[in-house]
Amino acid sequence: MISKQEFIEKLRNSSLRPTKQRINICEVLFNRDKTFHFTINDLFNLIKDKTGEKVSLATVYNTVHAFHKKGYLKEIPINSNQTYFDTNVTDHHHFFDVKEEKLIDLKNEDVGPIEIQKSIPGKKIKSVEVLVKLED
Amino acid sequence: MISKQEFIEKLRNSSLRPTKQRINICEVLFNRDKTFHFTINDLFNLIKDKTGEKVSLATVYNTVHAFHKKGYLKEIPINSNQTYFDTNVTDHHHFFDVKEEKLIDLKNEDVGPIEIQKSIPGKKIKSVEVLVKLED
DNA sequence: TCGTTGTTTATAATTATTCTAAAGAAGATT
DNA sequence: AATCTTCTTTAGAATAATTATAAACAACGA
C-alpha cells in the first residue's frame, strides 16, 4: 500500500492541488505492483470500479496530461484510435499484440543497446523507442 | 516518370479497379524519387494541387487503406492527432522532430541490428520499429 | 449495348479529445 | 472560523479525424 502522501507529492509537483478526484486517479494509476498500460477510457472506467466514485472525463484527461508533462507517465507511440500511456517511465520498449490490442513491456536488456549512427544538425535525441508488433 | 501501367497493377493487386481518381492518388503517392511521409489530409490536398482534379476524402481513405493492407504503404507508429503513412515499405526506422512534426527516414544501417531477446508463446514478430524523437 | 458489380461522392454518424463556463472546493489571510 | 481569491470539477458543447451510408455513376464482361 502506497501512502496518500506520495500521491499528494506527485500532484503538487505537477502543480495540481490534491483533490479527492485526483487522489482517486492516483490510487488507480500508482497503487500497483506492476507497470500499467492504459488508455484514458480504461482509466476512466477503472476509477469508478475501484474507488466507487465517479470522476469526470475532463478531469481524467487533465490530470493524465499534467502527469505526462511532469514525467510521471509516459506516452506509448503506437497507432491506435486511442492514446496509450504507461506508468513505467523508465527507458524501456514494448511488444504490441495487434490482434488483442495489448501492450507488453520489454526490458531494456531484452532489446540491447541501440546505437543511432545518424544525427540531424541542431537537434538532439530525446528518446529512442522500439515497438515490436506481434502476430499469431 | 513511372508508367500508368504500374499504378494499374498496384491497384489490381489491391483488388481495386483502376479509376481516374485512384490513378491520381497513385500519381501523387508513387511518382516520386524519395520516400514520402504523409497524412491523409496532406495527400488529399496534394492531389488537388498536383493533378488539378479533386478526389473525395472518402476515396482517399479507402484507397490508402487498401494499399496499406496490401503492403504498398506502411503506417508509422507515432502518437499524433493524424495517422502517418510512408511509401517506403522496406524495413527502416524514423526520426520524429517533435517541434516541427516532421518525419525523417533512418536507414536500417543507421540503427544497426536489433535483437529481441524475449518471446511470447504463440506469437511471432511481425515488425520491429524504432522511433527516435528529436528535440532542439 | 446491356446488365452486373464495384466506385465515387456528399453528407451524416461516430469517436477521441479539447473547450467552456458555472458551481464548488482548496488555500491563504485575517 | 469567516472571507476572499484562485483553482477545480463537471456536464455538455465544440472540434477534428475517421468511418458509414446510400444514391448517382463508371468499369467490366457477356
Coordinates of C-alpha atoms (C1' of nucleotides) in Angstrom, one line a residue:
Chain A
M1 CA 0.0 0.0 0.0
I2 CA 1.4 3.3 -1.1
S3 CA 0.7 6.3 1.2
K4 CA -1.6 9.1 0.2
Q5 CA 1.3 11.4 0.9
E6 CA 3.1 10.2 -2.1
F7 CA 0.1 10.9 -4.3
I8 CA -0.1 14.4 -2.9
E9 CA 3.5 14.9 -3.5
K10 CA 3.1 13.8 -7.2
L11 CA 0.2 16.1 -7.6
R12 CA 1.9 19.1 -6.0
N13 CA 5.0 18.5 -8.2
S14 CA 2.7 18.6 -11.2
S15 CA 1.2 21.9 -10.0
L16 CA -2.1 20.3 -9.1
R17 CA -4.0 20.7 -5.9
P18 CA -4.6 17.4 -4.2
T19 CA -8.4 17.0 -4.6
K20 CA -10.5 13.9 -3.8
Q21 CA -10.8 13.2 -7.5
R22 CA -7.2 13.4 -8.3
I23 CA -6.3 11.2 -5.3
N24 CA -8.7 8.6 -6.7
I25 CA -6.9 8.8 -10.1
C26 CA -3.6 8.3 -8.4
E27 CA -4.9 5.4 -6.5
V28 CA -5.7 3.6 -9.8
L29 CA -2.6 4.7 -11.5
F30 CA 0.1 4.3 -9.0
N31 CA -1.1 1.9 -6.3
R32 CA 0.1 -1.3 -8.1
D33 CA 2.9 -3.7 -8.3
K34 CA 3.3 -4.0 -12.0
T35 CA 3.5 -1.4 -14.7
F36 CA 0.2 -0.3 -16.1
H37 CA -0.6 0.3 -19.7
F38 CA -3.9 2.2 -20.3
T39 CA -6.0 4.5 -22.4
I40 CA -7.9 7.4 -20.9
N41 CA -11.0 5.4 -21.3
D42 CA -9.6 2.4 -19.4
L43 CA -8.6 4.6 -16.6
F44 CA -11.9 6.4 -16.5
N45 CA -13.8 3.1 -16.1
L46 CA -11.3 1.7 -13.6
I47 CA -11.8 4.7 -11.3
K48 CA -15.5 4.0 -11.0
D49 CA -14.8 0.3 -10.4
K50 CA -12.0 0.6 -7.9
T51 CA -13.0 3.6 -5.9
G52 CA -16.8 3.5 -6.3
E53 CA -16.6 7.2 -7.1
K54 CA -17.0 8.8 -10.5
V55 CA -14.6 11.3 -11.8
S56 CA -15.5 13.4 -14.8
L57 CA -13.8 12.5 -18.1
A58 CA -12.4 16.0 -18.4
T59 CA -10.6 15.7 -15.0
V60 CA -9.1 12.4 -16.0
Y61 CA -7.8 14.0 -19.2
N62 CA -6.4 17.0 -17.4
T63 CA -4.7 15.0 -14.7
V64 CA -3.2 12.5 -17.0
H65 CA -1.8 15.2 -19.2
A66 CA -0.3 17.0 -16.2
F67 CA 1.4 13.8 -15.0
H68 CA 2.6 13.2 -18.5
K69 CA 4.1 16.6 -18.8
K70 CA 5.8 16.2 -15.5
G71 CA 7.2 12.8 -16.4
Y72 CA 5.1 10.7 -14.1
L73 CA 3.5 9.0 -17.1
K74 CA 4.9 8.0 -20.5
E75 CA 3.0 8.1 -23.8
I76 CA 3.5 5.0 -25.9
P77 CA 4.0 5.7 -29.6
I78 CA 1.6 3.4 -31.3
N79 CA -1.1 3.8 -33.9
S80 CA -4.4 3.2 -32.3
N81 CA -7.6 5.0 -32.2
Q82 CA -6.8 5.8 -28.6
T83 CA -3.6 7.1 -26.9
Y84 CA -1.8 4.7 -24.7
F85 CA 0.0 5.7 -21.5
D86 CA 2.4 3.8 -19.3
T87 CA 3.2 4.2 -15.6
N88 CA 6.6 2.8 -16.2
V89 CA 8.6 5.9 -17.1
T90 CA 12.0 4.3 -17.2
D91 CA 13.7 3.7 -20.5
H92 CA 12.1 0.6 -22.0
H93 CA 10.3 -0.7 -25.0
H94 CA 7.1 -2.6 -26.0
F95 CA 5.5 -5.5 -27.6
F96 CA 2.2 -4.8 -29.1
D97 CA -0.1 -7.7 -29.7
V98 CA -2.0 -6.4 -32.7
K99 CA -4.8 -8.9 -32.5
E100 CA -5.6 -8.5 -28.9
E101 CA -4.6 -4.8 -28.8
K102 CA -2.4 -5.5 -25.8
L103 CA 0.9 -4.0 -24.7
I104 CA 3.7 -5.9 -23.0
D105 CA 6.8 -4.4 -21.5
L106 CA 10.2 -5.2 -23.0
K107 CA 13.0 -4.6 -20.6
N108 CA 15.9 -2.6 -22.0
E109 CA 18.2 -5.6 -21.8
D110 CA 15.6 -7.7 -23.8
V111 CA 16.4 -5.4 -26.7
G112 CA 20.0 -4.5 -26.2
P113 CA 21.7 -1.2 -26.8
I114 CA 20.5 0.8 -29.8
E115 CA 23.1 2.9 -31.5
I116 CA 21.8 5.7 -33.6
Q117 CA 24.5 6.4 -36.2
K118 CA 22.9 9.4 -37.8
S119 CA 22.4 12.9 -36.5
I120 CA 20.4 15.9 -37.5
P121 CA 22.2 19.3 -37.1
G122 CA 20.7 21.4 -34.3
K123 CA 18.7 18.6 -33.0
K124 CA 19.4 16.2 -30.1
I125 CA 17.8 12.8 -29.3
K126 CA 15.0 13.0 -26.8
S127 CA 14.1 9.3 -26.7
V128 CA 14.6 6.1 -28.6
E129 CA 11.6 3.7 -28.5
V130 CA 11.2 0.3 -30.0
L131 CA 7.8 -1.1 -30.9
V132 CA 7.7 -4.8 -31.7
K133 CA 4.4 -5.8 -33.3
L134 CA 3.3 -9.4 -32.7
E135 CA 1.0 -11.6 -34.7
D136 CA -0.2 -15.2 -34.3
Chain B
M1 CA 8.3 9.0 -64.9
I2 CA 6.5 5.9 -63.8
S3 CA 4.1 4.3 -66.2
K4 CA 0.4 4.3 -65.6
Q5 CA 0.6 0.5 -66.0
E6 CA 2.4 0.2 -62.7
F7 CA -0.3 2.1 -60.9
I8 CA -2.9 -0.1 -62.5
E9 CA -1.0 -3.2 -61.4
K10 CA -0.8 -1.9 -57.9
L11 CA -4.5 -1.2 -57.9
R12 CA -5.4 -4.6 -59.3
N13 CA -3.2 -6.3 -56.8
S14 CA -5.1 -4.5 -54.1
S15 CA -8.5 -5.6 -55.5
L16 CA -9.3 -2.1 -56.7
R17 CA -10.5 -1.2 -60.2
P18 CA -8.3 1.4 -61.9
T19 CA -10.4 4.5 -61.9
K20 CA -9.4 8.0 -62.7
Q21 CA -9.4 9.0 -59.1
R22 CA -7.3 6.2 -57.9
I23 CA -4.8 6.8 -60.7
N24 CA -4.5 10.3 -59.5
I25 CA -3.9 9.1 -56.0
C26 CA -1.1 6.8 -57.3
E27 CA 0.4 9.6 -59.2
V28 CA 0.9 11.6 -56.0
L29 CA 1.9 8.6 -53.9
F30 CA 4.3 6.7 -56.1
N31 CA 5.6 9.0 -58.8
R32 CA 8.5 10.4 -56.8
D33 CA 12.2 9.8 -56.2
K34 CA 12.3 10.0 -52.5
T35 CA 10.2 8.3 -49.8
F36 CA 7.1 10.1 -48.9
H37 CA 5.7 10.6 -45.4
F38 CA 2.2 11.9 -45.3
T39 CA -1.1 12.1 -43.5
I40 CA -4.4 11.5 -45.3
N41 CA -5.0 15.2 -45.2
D42 CA -1.6 16.0 -46.8
L43 CA -2.4 13.6 -49.6
F44 CA -5.9 14.9 -50.1
N45 CA -4.6 18.4 -50.6
L46 CA -1.7 17.4 -52.8
I47 CA -4.0 15.6 -55.2
K48 CA -5.8 18.8 -55.9
D49 CA -2.6 20.7 -56.3
K50 CA -0.7 18.2 -58.5
T51 CA -3.4 16.8 -60.7
G52 CA -5.9 19.7 -60.7
E53 CA -8.6 17.3 -60.0
K54 CA -10.4 16.8 -56.7
V55 CA -10.9 13.4 -55.2
S56 CA -13.3 12.9 -52.4
L57 CA -11.8 12.4 -48.9
A58 CA -13.6 9.1 -48.6
T59 CA -11.9 7.7 -51.7
V60 CA -8.5 8.8 -50.4
Y61 CA -9.2 7.0 -47.2
N62 CA -10.4 3.9 -48.9
T63 CA -7.5 3.7 -51.4
V64 CA -4.8 4.4 -48.8
H65 CA -6.2 1.7 -46.5
A66 CA -6.3 -0.8 -49.4
F67 CA -2.7 -0.1 -50.2
H68 CA -1.7 -0.3 -46.6
K69 CA -3.5 -3.7 -46.3
K70 CA -1.7 -5.0 -49.4
G71 CA 1.7 -3.7 -48.1
Y72 CA 2.2 -0.9 -50.6
L73 CA 2.1 1.6 -47.8
K74 CA 3.4 1.5 -44.3
E75 CA 1.8 3.0 -41.2
I76 CA 4.3 4.9 -39.0
P77 CA 3.7 4.3 -35.3
I78 CA 3.7 7.7 -33.7
N79 CA 1.3 9.5 -31.5
S80 CA -0.2 12.4 -33.4
N81 CA -3.7 13.6 -34.0
Q82 CA -3.4 12.3 -37.5
T83 CA -2.1 8.9 -38.8
Y84 CA 1.1 9.0 -40.8
F85 CA 1.9 6.7 -43.7
D86 CA 5.1 6.1 -45.6
T87 CA 5.7 5.0 -49.2
N88 CA 8.9 3.3 -48.2
V89 CA 7.7 -0.1 -47.1
T90 CA 11.2 -1.6 -46.6
D91 CA 12.4 -2.3 -43.1
H92 CA 13.5 1.0 -41.7
H93 CA 13.1 3.4 -38.9
H94 CA 12.3 7.1 -38.2
F95 CA 13.4 10.3 -36.5
F96 CA 10.4 12.4 -35.5
D97 CA 11.1 16.1 -35.0
V98 CA 8.6 16.8 -32.3
K99 CA 8.7 20.5 -32.6
E100 CA 8.2 20.6 -36.4
E101 CA 6.1 17.5 -36.5
K102 CA 8.3 16.2 -39.3
L103 CA 9.5 12.6 -40.0
I104 CA 12.9 11.7 -41.3
D105 CA 14.0 8.3 -42.5
L106 CA 16.6 6.3 -40.7
K107 CA 18.2 3.6 -42.8
N108 CA 18.4 0.2 -41.2
E109 CA 22.2 0.5 -41.0
D110 CA 21.9 3.8 -39.2
V111 CA 20.4 1.9 -36.3
G112 CA 22.1 -1.4 -36.5
P113 CA 20.6 -4.8 -35.9
I114 CA 18.0 -5.1 -33.1
E115 CA 17.9 -8.3 -31.2
I116 CA 14.7 -9.1 -29.4
Q117 CA 15.7 -11.4 -26.6
K118 CA 12.2 -12.1 -25.4
S119 CA 9.4 -14.1 -26.9
I120 CA 5.7 -14.6 -26.2
P121 CA 4.4 -18.1 -26.6
G122 CA 2.1 -18.5 -29.6
K123 CA 3.1 -15.1 -31.1
K124 CA 5.7 -14.2 -33.7
I125 CA 7.3 -10.9 -34.5
K126 CA 5.6 -9.0 -37.3
S127 CA 7.7 -5.9 -37.3
V128 CA 10.3 -4.1 -35.2
E129 CA 10.2 -0.3 -35.5
V130 CA 12.4 2.3 -33.8
L131 CA 11.1 5.8 -33.3
V132 CA 13.8 8.4 -32.3
K133 CA 12.2 11.6 -31.0
L134 CA 14.3 14.7 -31.6
E135 CA 14.3 18.0 -29.7
D136 CA 16.2 21.2 -30.1
Chain C
dT1 C1' -25.1 -2.5 -75.8
dC2 C1' -26.8 -4.3 -71.5
dG3 C1' -26.6 -5.9 -67.0
dT4 C1' -23.9 -6.6 -63.0
dT5 C1' -20.9 -5.2 -59.8
dG6 C1' -17.8 -2.0 -58.0
dT7 C1' -16.9 3.1 -57.2
dT8 C1' -17.4 8.0 -56.1
dT9 C1' -19.3 11.4 -53.7
dA10 C1' -21.6 14.5 -50.4
dT11 C1' -23.1 14.1 -46.2
dA12 C1' -24.2 12.1 -41.9
dA13 C1' -22.5 9.4 -38.0
dT14 C1' -19.1 8.1 -34.8
dT15 C1' -15.4 8.7 -31.6
dA16 C1' -11.4 10.6 -29.2
dT17 C1' -10.2 14.7 -27.4
dT18 C1' -10.5 19.6 -26.0
dC19 C1' -13.0 23.7 -24.6
dT20 C1' -16.3 26.3 -21.8
dA21 C1' -18.5 28.4 -18.2
dA22 C1' -21.0 27.9 -14.0
dA23 C1' -20.9 25.8 -9.4
dG24 C1' -18.0 24.1 -5.9
dA25 C1' -13.6 23.3 -3.1
dA26 C1' -8.8 24.5 -1.6
dG27 C1' -5.6 27.6 0.4
dA28 C1' -4.3 32.0 2.3
dT29 C1' -5.4 35.9 5.2
dT30 C1' -7.4 37.8 8.8
Chain D
dA1 C1' -13.7 30.2 11.8
dA2 C1' -15.1 33.7 8.2
dT3 C1' -13.8 35.6 4.0
dC4 C1' -11.6 36.1 -0.3
dT5 C1' -9.1 34.6 -4.1
dT6 C1' -7.7 31.2 -7.0
dC7 C1' -8.0 26.7 -8.8
dT8 C1' -11.0 22.7 -9.8
dT9 C1' -14.9 19.9 -11.2
dT10 C1' -18.4 19.0 -14.1
dA11 C1' -21.8 18.4 -17.8
dG12 C1' -22.3 19.5 -22.0
dA13 C1' -20.8 21.8 -26.3
dA14 C1' -17.2 22.1 -29.8
dT15 C1' -13.7 20.2 -32.7
dA16 C1' -11.4 17.0 -35.6
dA17 C1' -10.1 12.5 -37.6
dT18 C1' -12.1 8.7 -39.3
dT19 C1' -15.9 5.6 -40.9
dA20 C1' -20.5 4.6 -42.7
dT21 C1' -24.4 5.5 -45.9
dA22 C1' -26.9 5.4 -50.0
dA23 C1' -27.8 7.5 -54.4
dA24 C1' -25.7 8.6 -58.9
dC25 C1' -22.1 6.9 -61.8
dA26 C1' -18.3 4.1 -64.1
dA27 C1' -15.8 -0.3 -65.2
dC28 C1' -16.1 -4.8 -67.0
dG29 C1' -17.8 -9.0 -69.0
dA30 C1' -21.2 -11.2 -72.0

